[in-house]
PDB file of C-alpha atoms and ligand atoms in Angstrom:
ATOM      1  CA  MET Y   1      47.216  25.406 157.105  1.00 91.00           C
ATOM      2  CA  THR Y   2      47.923  24.667 160.775  1.00 97.00           C
ATOM      3  CA  VAL Y   3      46.649  21.905 163.097  1.00 98.00           C
ATOM      4  CA  ASP Y   4      45.891  21.577 166.807  1.00 98.00           C
ATOM      5  CA  LEU Y   5      46.798  17.900 167.003  1.00 98.00           C
ATOM      6  CA  LEU Y   6      49.436  16.098 164.938  1.00 98.00           C
ATOM      7  CA  ALA Y   7      50.022  12.340 164.992  1.00 98.00           C
ATOM      8  CA  ILE Y   8      53.531  11.333 163.911  1.00 98.00           C
ATOM      9  CA  PHE Y   9      54.151   7.648 163.211  1.00 98.00           C
ATOM     10  CA  ALA Y  10      56.657   5.552 161.272  1.00 96.00           C
ATOM     11  CA  HIS Y  11      54.326   3.861 158.802  1.00 93.00           C
ATOM     12  CA  ARG Y  12      51.047   4.456 157.097  1.00 91.00           C
ATOM     13  CA  ASP Y  13      48.326   2.681 159.121  1.00 92.00           C
ATOM     14  CA  ASP Y  14      50.229   3.091 162.427  1.00 95.00           C
ATOM     15  CA  ALA Y  15      48.166   6.178 163.306  1.00 97.00           C
ATOM     16  CA  GLU Y  16      44.872   4.418 162.547  1.00 97.00           C
ATOM     17  CA  LEU Y  17      45.764   1.287 164.503  1.00 96.00           C
ATOM     18  CA  ASN Y  18      47.121   3.147 167.509  1.00 97.00           C
ATOM     19  CA  CYS Y  19      44.947   6.202 167.905  1.00 98.00           C
ATOM     20  CA  GLY Y  20      42.435   6.327 165.031  1.00 98.00           C
ATOM     21  CA  GLY Y  21      39.568   6.758 167.496  1.00 98.00           C
ATOM     22  CA  THR Y  22      41.232   9.674 169.253  1.00 98.00           C
ATOM     23  CA  LEU Y  23      42.051  11.387 165.943  1.00 98.00           C
ATOM     24  CA  ALA Y  24      38.490  10.934 164.652  1.00 98.00           C
ATOM     25  CA  LYS Y  25      37.093  12.212 167.945  1.00 98.00           C
ATOM     26  CA  ALA Y  26      39.315  15.314 167.962  1.00 98.00           C
ATOM     27  CA  ALA Y  27      38.321  16.071 164.374  1.00 98.00           C
ATOM     28  CA  ARG Y  28      34.652  15.588 165.242  1.00 98.00           C
ATOM     29  CA  MET Y  29      35.070  18.028 168.148  1.00 98.00           C
ATOM     30  CA  GLY Y  30      36.248  20.668 165.685  1.00 98.00           C
ATOM     31  CA  HIS Y  31      40.007  20.519 166.207  1.00 98.00           C
ATOM     32  CA  GLY Y  32      42.386  20.687 163.278  1.00 98.00           C
ATOM     33  CA  VAL Y  33      43.979  17.230 163.101  1.00 98.00           C
ATOM     34  CA  GLY Y  34      46.883  16.052 160.977  1.00 98.00           C
ATOM     35  CA  ILE Y  35      48.948  12.912 160.393  1.00 98.00           C
ATOM     36  CA  LEU Y  36      52.620  12.829 159.468  1.00 98.00           C
ATOM     37  CA  ASP Y  37      53.804   9.419 158.254  1.00 98.00           C
ATOM     38  CA  LEU Y  38      57.593   9.178 158.287  1.00 98.00           C
ATOM     39  CA  THR Y  39      58.026   6.477 155.622  1.00 95.00           C
ATOM     40  CA  GLU Y  40      56.221   5.291 152.512  1.00 91.00           C
ATOM     41  CA  GLY Y  41      56.208   1.674 153.666  1.00 82.00           C
ATOM     42  CA  GLU Y  42      58.318   0.436 150.768  1.00 82.00           C
ATOM     43  CA  MET Y  43      59.776  -2.409 152.880  1.00 83.00           C
ATOM     44  CA  GLY Y  44      56.353  -3.870 153.690  1.00 78.00           C
ATOM     45  CA  THR Y  45      55.777  -7.437 152.535  1.00 76.00           C
ATOM     46  CA  ARG Y  46      52.373  -6.611 151.110  1.00 80.00           C
ATOM     47  CA  GLY Y  47      51.316  -3.927 148.639  1.00 81.00           C
ATOM     48  CA  THR Y  48      53.407  -1.150 147.103  1.00 85.00           C
ATOM     49  CA  ALA Y  49      54.169   2.376 148.284  1.00 82.00           C
ATOM     50  CA  GLU Y  50      51.720   3.698 145.635  1.00 88.00           C
ATOM     51  CA  ILE Y  51      48.848   1.480 146.749  1.00 90.00           C
ATOM     52  CA  ARG Y  52      49.532   2.372 150.376  1.00 89.00           C
ATOM     53  CA  ALA Y  53      49.508   6.080 149.524  1.00 92.00           C
ATOM     54  CA  ALA Y  54      46.013   5.786 148.058  1.00 94.00           C
ATOM     55  CA  GLU Y  55      44.860   3.730 151.051  1.00 95.00           C
ATOM     56  CA  ALA Y  56      46.301   6.283 153.491  1.00 96.00           C
ATOM     57  CA  ALA Y  57      44.509   9.138 151.724  1.00 97.00           C
ATOM     58  CA  ARG Y  58      41.181   7.275 151.933  1.00 97.00           C
ATOM     59  CA  ALA Y  59      41.718   6.480 155.612  1.00 98.00           C
ATOM     60  CA  ALA Y  60      42.538  10.122 156.399  1.00 98.00           C
ATOM     61  CA  LYS Y  61      39.295  11.207 154.783  1.00 98.00           C
ATOM     62  CA  ILE Y  62      37.293   8.742 156.866  1.00 98.00           C
ATOM     63  CA  LEU Y  63      38.967   9.925 160.087  1.00 98.00           C
ATOM     64  CA  GLY Y  64      38.187  13.540 159.164  1.00 98.00           C
ATOM     65  CA  VAL Y  65      41.787  14.731 159.459  1.00 97.00           C
ATOM     66  CA  THR Y  66      42.540  17.887 157.530  1.00 95.00           C
ATOM     67  CA  MET Y  67      46.034  17.038 156.330  1.00 96.00           C
ATOM     68  CA  ARG Y  68      48.253  14.012 155.891  1.00 97.00           C
ATOM     69  CA  GLU Y  69      51.848  14.216 154.746  1.00 97.00           C
ATOM     70  CA  ASN Y  70      54.701  11.784 154.226  1.00 97.00           C
ATOM     71  CA  LEU Y  71      58.295  12.604 155.088  1.00 97.00           C
ATOM     72  CA  GLY Y  72      59.772   9.918 152.794  1.00 96.00           C
ATOM     73  CA  LEU Y  73      62.324   8.555 155.281  1.00 97.00           C
ATOM     74  CA  PRO Y  74      63.654   5.046 154.492  1.00 95.00           C
ATOM     75  CA  ASP Y  75      61.286   2.357 155.761  1.00 92.00           C
ATOM     76  CA  ALA Y  76      62.791  -0.003 158.372  1.00 93.00           C
ATOM     77  CA  GLN Y  77      65.813   2.298 158.607  1.00 96.00           C
ATOM     78  CA  ILE Y  78      64.514   5.363 160.435  1.00 97.00           C
ATOM     79  CA  GLU Y  79      67.339   7.046 162.310  1.00 98.00           C
ATOM     80  CA  ASN Y  80      67.371   9.832 164.859  1.00 98.00           C
ATOM     81  CA  THR Y  81      69.935  12.163 163.280  1.00 98.00           C
ATOM     82  CA  PRO Y  82      70.355  15.940 162.969  1.00 98.00           C
ATOM     83  CA  ALA Y  83      68.949  15.680 159.432  1.00 98.00           C
ATOM     84  CA  THR Y  84      65.820  13.688 160.343  1.00 98.00           C
ATOM     85  CA  ARG Y  85      65.210  15.852 163.405  1.00 98.00           C
ATOM     86  CA  GLU Y  86      65.373  18.990 161.285  1.00 98.00           C
ATOM     87  CA  LYS Y  87      62.939  17.535 158.734  1.00 98.00           C
ATOM     88  CA  ILE Y  88      60.381  17.030 161.496  1.00 98.00           C
ATOM     89  CA  VAL Y  89      61.174  20.419 163.060  1.00 98.00           C
ATOM     90  CA  ARG Y  90      60.248  22.081 159.772  1.00 98.00           C
ATOM     91  CA  VAL Y  91      56.888  20.289 159.670  1.00 98.00           C
ATOM     92  CA  LEU Y  92      56.191  21.210 163.314  1.00 98.00           C
ATOM     93  CA  ARG Y  93      56.956  24.876 162.649  1.00 98.00           C
ATOM     94  CA  ARG Y  94      54.742  24.974 159.580  1.00 98.00           C
ATOM     95  CA  LEU Y  95      51.779  23.183 161.198  1.00 98.00           C
ATOM     96  CA  THR Y  96      52.242  24.530 164.784  1.00 98.00           C
ATOM     97  CA  PRO Y  97      50.401  21.696 166.615  1.00 98.00           C
ATOM     98  CA  ARG Y  98      49.723  22.223 170.321  1.00 98.00           C
ATOM     99  CA  VAL Y  99      49.703  18.468 170.966  1.00 98.00           C
ATOM    100  CA  VAL Y 100      51.681  15.726 169.217  1.00 99.00           C
ATOM    101  CA  ILE Y 101      50.877  12.006 169.360  1.00 98.00           C
ATOM    102  CA  ALA Y 102      53.833   9.620 169.015  1.00 98.00           C
ATOM    103  CA  PRO Y 103      54.382   5.855 169.313  1.00 97.00           C
ATOM    104  CA  ALA Y 104      55.082   4.223 172.671  1.00 96.00           C
ATOM    105  CA  ILE Y 105      58.642   4.714 173.881  1.00 94.00           C
ATOM    106  CA  GLU Y 106      59.141   0.930 173.695  1.00 91.00           C
ATOM    107  CA  GLY Y 107      58.141  -1.169 170.706  1.00 87.00           C
ATOM    108  CA  ARG Y 108      59.034  -4.374 168.893  1.00 87.00           C
ATOM    109  CA  HIS Y 109      59.576  -2.667 165.516  1.00 91.00           C
ATOM    110  CA  PRO Y 110      62.805  -0.602 165.592  1.00 93.00           C
ATOM    111  CA  ASP Y 111      61.143   2.126 163.495  1.00 95.00           C
ATOM    112  CA  HIS Y 112      58.467   2.602 166.175  1.00 95.00           C
ATOM    113  CA  ARG Y 113      60.993   2.834 168.989  1.00 96.00           C
ATOM    114  CA  VAL Y 114      63.241   5.242 167.088  1.00 98.00           C
ATOM    115  CA  THR Y 115      60.258   7.347 166.000  1.00 98.00           C
ATOM    116  CA  ALA Y 116      59.142   7.863 169.602  1.00 98.00           C
ATOM    117  CA  GLN Y 117      62.453   9.402 170.621  1.00 98.00           C
ATOM    118  CA  LEU Y 118      62.926  11.169 167.283  1.00 98.00           C
ATOM    119  CA  VAL Y 119      59.568  12.909 167.731  1.00 98.00           C
ATOM    120  CA  ARG Y 120      60.406  13.902 171.306  1.00 98.00           C
ATOM    121  CA  ASP Y 121      63.776  15.317 170.272  1.00 98.00           C
ATOM    122  CA  ALA Y 122      62.323  17.176 167.282  1.00 98.00           C
ATOM    123  CA  CYS Y 123      59.562  18.714 169.424  1.00 98.00           C
ATOM    124  CA  PHE Y 124      62.153  20.040 171.848  1.00 98.00           C
ATOM    125  CA  LEU Y 125      64.529  21.306 169.160  1.00 98.00           C
ATOM    126  CA  SER Y 126      61.648  22.987 167.334  1.00 98.00           C
ATOM    127  CA  GLY Y 127      61.589  25.475 170.220  1.00 98.00           C
ATOM    128  CA  LEU Y 128      65.181  26.562 169.611  1.00 98.00           C
ATOM    129  CA  ALA Y 129      65.201  29.714 167.497  1.00 97.00           C
ATOM    130  CA  LYS Y 130      68.752  29.278 166.268  1.00 97.00           C
ATOM    131  CA  LEU Y 131      68.113  25.837 164.773  1.00 96.00           C
ATOM    132  CA  ALA Y 132      66.927  26.262 161.154  1.00 96.00           C
ATOM    133  CA  PRO Y 133      66.477  30.015 161.836  1.00 97.00           C
ATOM    134  CA  ASP Y 134      64.647  30.659 158.547  1.00 97.00           C
ATOM    135  CA  ALA Y 135      61.491  29.084 160.075  1.00 97.00           C
ATOM    136  CA  PRO Y 136      60.002  30.669 163.235  1.00 98.00           C
ATOM    137  CA  LYS Y 137      60.341  28.425 166.308  1.00 98.00           C
ATOM    138  CA  HIS Y 138      57.365  26.498 167.658  1.00 98.00           C
ATOM    139  CA  ARG Y 139      57.473  23.925 170.442  1.00 98.00           C
ATOM    140  CA  PRO Y 140      54.385  21.715 170.936  1.00 98.00           C
ATOM    141  CA  THR Y 141      53.034  21.915 174.485  1.00 98.00           C
ATOM    142  CA  LYS Y 142      52.462  18.198 174.928  1.00 98.00           C
ATOM    143  CA  ILE Y 143      53.511  14.816 173.609  1.00 98.00           C
ATOM    144  CA  LEU Y 144      51.234  11.799 174.077  1.00 98.00           C
ATOM    145  CA  HIS Y 145      52.598   8.283 173.584  1.00 98.00           C
ATOM    146  CA  CYS Y 146      50.167   5.606 172.370  1.00 97.00           C
ATOM    147  CA  LEU Y 147      50.162   2.442 174.475  1.00 97.00           C
ATOM    148  CA  THR Y 148      47.399   0.585 172.639  1.00 94.00           C
ATOM    149  CA  TYR Y 149      49.168  -2.729 171.922  1.00 93.00           C
ATOM    150  CA  ARG Y 150      51.974  -2.650 174.478  1.00 91.00           C
ATOM    151  CA  GLN Y 151      52.409  -5.892 176.387  1.00 86.00           C
ATOM    152  CA  ASP Y 152      54.823  -4.633 179.040  1.00 86.00           C
ATOM    153  CA  PHE Y 153      51.944  -3.520 181.246  1.00 85.00           C
ATOM    154  CA  VAL Y 154      52.822   0.140 181.454  1.00 89.00           C
ATOM    155  CA  ARG Y 155      49.995   1.839 183.314  1.00 94.00           C
ATOM    156  CA  PRO Y 156      48.441   4.444 180.987  1.00 97.00           C
ATOM    157  CA  SER Y 157      48.449   8.044 182.182  1.00 98.00           C
ATOM    158  CA  PHE Y 158      44.904   8.334 180.821  1.00 98.00           C
ATOM    159  CA  VAL Y 159      42.431   6.658 178.462  1.00 98.00           C
ATOM    160  CA  VAL Y 160      40.398   8.492 175.818  1.00 98.00           C
ATOM    161  CA  ASP Y 161      36.780   7.369 175.450  1.00 98.00           C
ATOM    162  CA  VAL Y 162      36.465   6.513 171.743  1.00 98.00           C
ATOM    163  CA  SER Y 163      33.142   4.664 171.993  1.00 98.00           C
ATOM    164  CA  GLN Y 164      31.455   6.991 169.484  1.00 98.00           C
ATOM    165  CA  ASP Y 165      34.391   6.876 167.103  1.00 98.00           C
ATOM    166  CA  PHE Y 166      35.438   3.252 167.262  1.00 98.00           C
ATOM    167  CA  GLU Y 167      33.568   2.175 164.115  1.00 98.00           C
ATOM    168  CA  THR Y 168      35.186   5.101 162.279  1.00 98.00           C
ATOM    169  CA  LYS Y 169      38.567   3.801 163.424  1.00 98.00           C
ATOM    170  CA  LEU Y 170      37.770   0.338 162.064  1.00 97.00           C
ATOM    171  CA  ALA Y 171      36.527   1.820 158.786  1.00 97.00           C
ATOM    172  CA  ALA Y 172      39.825   3.704 158.445  1.00 97.00           C
ATOM    173  CA  ILE Y 173      41.812   0.524 159.167  1.00 95.00           C
ATOM    174  CA  ARG Y 174      39.771  -1.336 156.538  1.00 94.00           C
ATOM    175  CA  CYS Y 175      41.049   1.138 153.920  1.00 95.00           C
ATOM    176  CA  TYR Y 176      44.405  -0.671 154.105  1.00 92.00           C
ATOM    177  CA  GLU Y 177      43.183  -3.632 152.093  1.00 89.00           C
ATOM    178  CA  SER Y 178      46.668  -4.354 150.741  1.00 86.00           C
ATOM    179  CA  GLN Y 179      47.943  -4.722 154.305  1.00 82.00           C
ATOM    180  CA  PHE Y 180      45.131  -6.198 156.280  1.00 84.00           C
ATOM    181  CA  ALA Y 181      42.865  -8.314 154.060  1.00 81.00           C
ATOM    182  CA  GLY Y 182      42.914 -11.632 155.927  1.00 80.00           C
ATOM    183  CA  ALA Y 183      45.605 -10.372 158.315  1.00 83.00           C
ATOM    184  CA  THR Y 184      45.975 -11.498 161.910  1.00 80.00           C
ATOM    185  CA  GLN Y 185      48.806  -9.150 162.885  1.00 80.00           C
ATOM    186  CA  ALA Y 186      50.135  -5.668 162.152  1.00 81.00           C
ATOM    187  CA  GLY Y 187      52.834  -3.414 163.512  1.00 80.00           C
ATOM    188  CA  GLU Y 188      52.773  -3.823 167.276  1.00 82.00           C
ATOM    189  CA  VAL Y 189      49.775  -6.174 167.198  1.00 84.00           C
ATOM    190  CA  TYR Y 190      50.978  -9.688 167.994  1.00 81.00           C
ATOM    191  CA  PRO Y 191      49.096 -12.463 166.166  1.00 84.00           C
ATOM    192  CA  SER Y 192      46.673 -14.622 168.124  1.00 85.00           C
ATOM    193  CA  GLY Y 193      45.254 -16.371 165.063  1.00 88.00           C
ATOM    194  CA  GLU Y 194      42.105 -14.238 165.200  1.00 90.00           C
ATOM    195  CA  PRO Y 195      41.257 -11.662 162.492  1.00 91.00           C
ATOM    196  CA  LEU Y 196      43.136  -8.389 163.034  1.00 92.00           C
ATOM    197  CA  GLU Y 197      39.884  -6.467 163.307  1.00 93.00           C
ATOM    198  CA  ASP Y 198      38.777  -8.635 166.238  1.00 94.00           C
ATOM    199  CA  VAL Y 199      42.104  -8.157 168.002  1.00 94.00           C
ATOM    200  CA  VAL Y 200      41.850  -4.379 167.573  1.00 95.00           C
ATOM    201  CA  ARG Y 201      38.291  -4.461 168.912  1.00 97.00           C
ATOM    202  CA  HIS Y 202      39.279  -6.514 171.957  1.00 96.00           C
ATOM    203  CA  TYR Y 203      42.170  -4.233 172.893  1.00 96.00           C
ATOM    204  CA  SER Y 204      39.963  -1.148 172.554  1.00 97.00           C
ATOM    205  CA  ALA Y 205      37.196  -2.787 174.573  1.00 98.00           C
ATOM    206  CA  TYR Y 206      39.659  -3.670 177.337  1.00 97.00           C
ATOM    207  CA  TYR Y 207      40.891  -0.089 177.617  1.00 97.00           C
ATOM    208  CA  GLY Y 208      37.266   1.038 177.481  1.00 98.00           C
ATOM    209  CA  THR Y 209      36.483  -1.015 180.583  1.00 97.00           C
ATOM    210  CA  LEU Y 210      39.213   0.848 182.485  1.00 97.00           C
ATOM    211  CA  ILE Y 211      37.110   4.017 182.151  1.00 98.00           C
ATOM    212  CA  ARG Y 212      33.715   2.201 182.241  1.00 97.00           C
ATOM    213  CA  ARG Y 213      33.095   2.866 178.546  1.00 98.00           C
ATOM    214  CA  ALA Y 214      32.672   0.652 175.490  1.00 98.00           C
ATOM    215  CA  TYR Y 215      35.984   1.516 173.799  1.00 98.00           C
ATOM    216  CA  GLY Y 216      39.097   3.407 174.820  1.00 98.00           C
ATOM    217  CA  GLU Y 217      42.597   4.278 173.636  1.00 98.00           C
ATOM    218  CA  PRO Y 218      45.410   4.465 176.240  1.00 98.00           C
ATOM    219  CA  PHE Y 219      48.201   7.043 176.341  1.00 98.00           C
ATOM    220  CA  SER Y 220      51.183   7.797 178.507  1.00 98.00           C
ATOM    221  CA  THR Y 221      52.803  11.128 179.220  1.00 98.00           C
ATOM    222  CA  THR Y 222      56.141  11.608 180.951  1.00 97.00           C
ATOM    223  CA  GLU Y 223      54.617  14.525 182.856  1.00 97.00           C
ATOM    224  CA  MET Y 224      51.730  14.338 185.329  1.00 97.00           C
ATOM    225  CA  VAL Y 225      48.093  14.841 184.297  1.00 96.00           C
ATOM    226  CA  GLU Y 226      46.456  17.742 186.158  1.00 96.00           C
ATOM    227  CA  VAL Y 227      42.983  17.500 187.694  1.00 96.00           C
ATOM    228  CA  ASP Y 228      41.102  20.748 188.275  1.00 97.00           C
ATOM    229  CA  ASP Y 229      37.969  19.711 190.202  1.00 98.00           C
ATOM    230  CA  VAL Y 230      38.215  16.452 192.133  1.00 98.00           C
ATOM    231  CA  VAL Y 231      34.459  16.480 192.793  1.00 98.00           C
ATOM    232  CA  ALA Y 232      33.737  16.278 189.067  1.00 97.00           C
ATOM    233  CA  MET Y 233      36.078  13.359 188.373  1.00 96.00           C
ATOM    234  CA  GLU Y 234      34.701  10.555 186.197  1.00 95.00           C
ATOM    235  CA  VAL Y 235      35.233   6.759 186.441  1.00 96.00           C
ATOM    236  CA  ALA Y 236      33.633   5.155 189.468  1.00 94.00           C
ATOM    237  CA  THR Y 237      35.871   3.375 191.952  1.00 95.00           C
ATOM    238  CA  PHE Y 238      33.324   0.545 192.484  1.00 94.00           C
TER     239      PHE Y 238
HETATM  240 ZN1  LIG P   1      54.461   0.710 161.973  1.00 93.23          ZN
END
């Protein structure tokens, strides 16, 4: 089985929180979508790795993604090493995604920050035939970094309209009962005292307004976004 789009994040529930709407939308549009979680979340305060595995499987089903795997790296201790890079390279070569979604390059959780660079490095190395030569090389064309909860005011390169898929995103997040029942914070989401679900909704609504839609998810790319027909461009200036 191969995928067109692969989201790679440190912990189960990171993909849902950051880009669940975009993943659900891509799946709905007929693309093959996958999630690779790097750790089993065994350092989390709430729940166990087993409970989180069941929750992650339910969430994947709701999003409509065709595969979800776990690399089993140590939670809270993810390192960017030759060994961890090669583990990801092997997944990339087996699944051959064209586009990879990764965390923001900055983040308050060390695992998120390390994962962003680890994913970038693995995507590059995956194109080198002489590294792990038993698996044919494959380099993803594009890496998208999720900016959803960043507070350093990085201007997104683009925002995906997830208005139709936002309730699916929330339904997937709700699968993580062990993590989020009564929660007011998660991962990169700073607590404001309000229920987590409301905070997620407000962030998505804010990014939606940037493209004059109900809900949006923001991404950055290190390379420029190309526009083909300027006359057909969306998002009114006034
Ligand atoms: Zn996380």
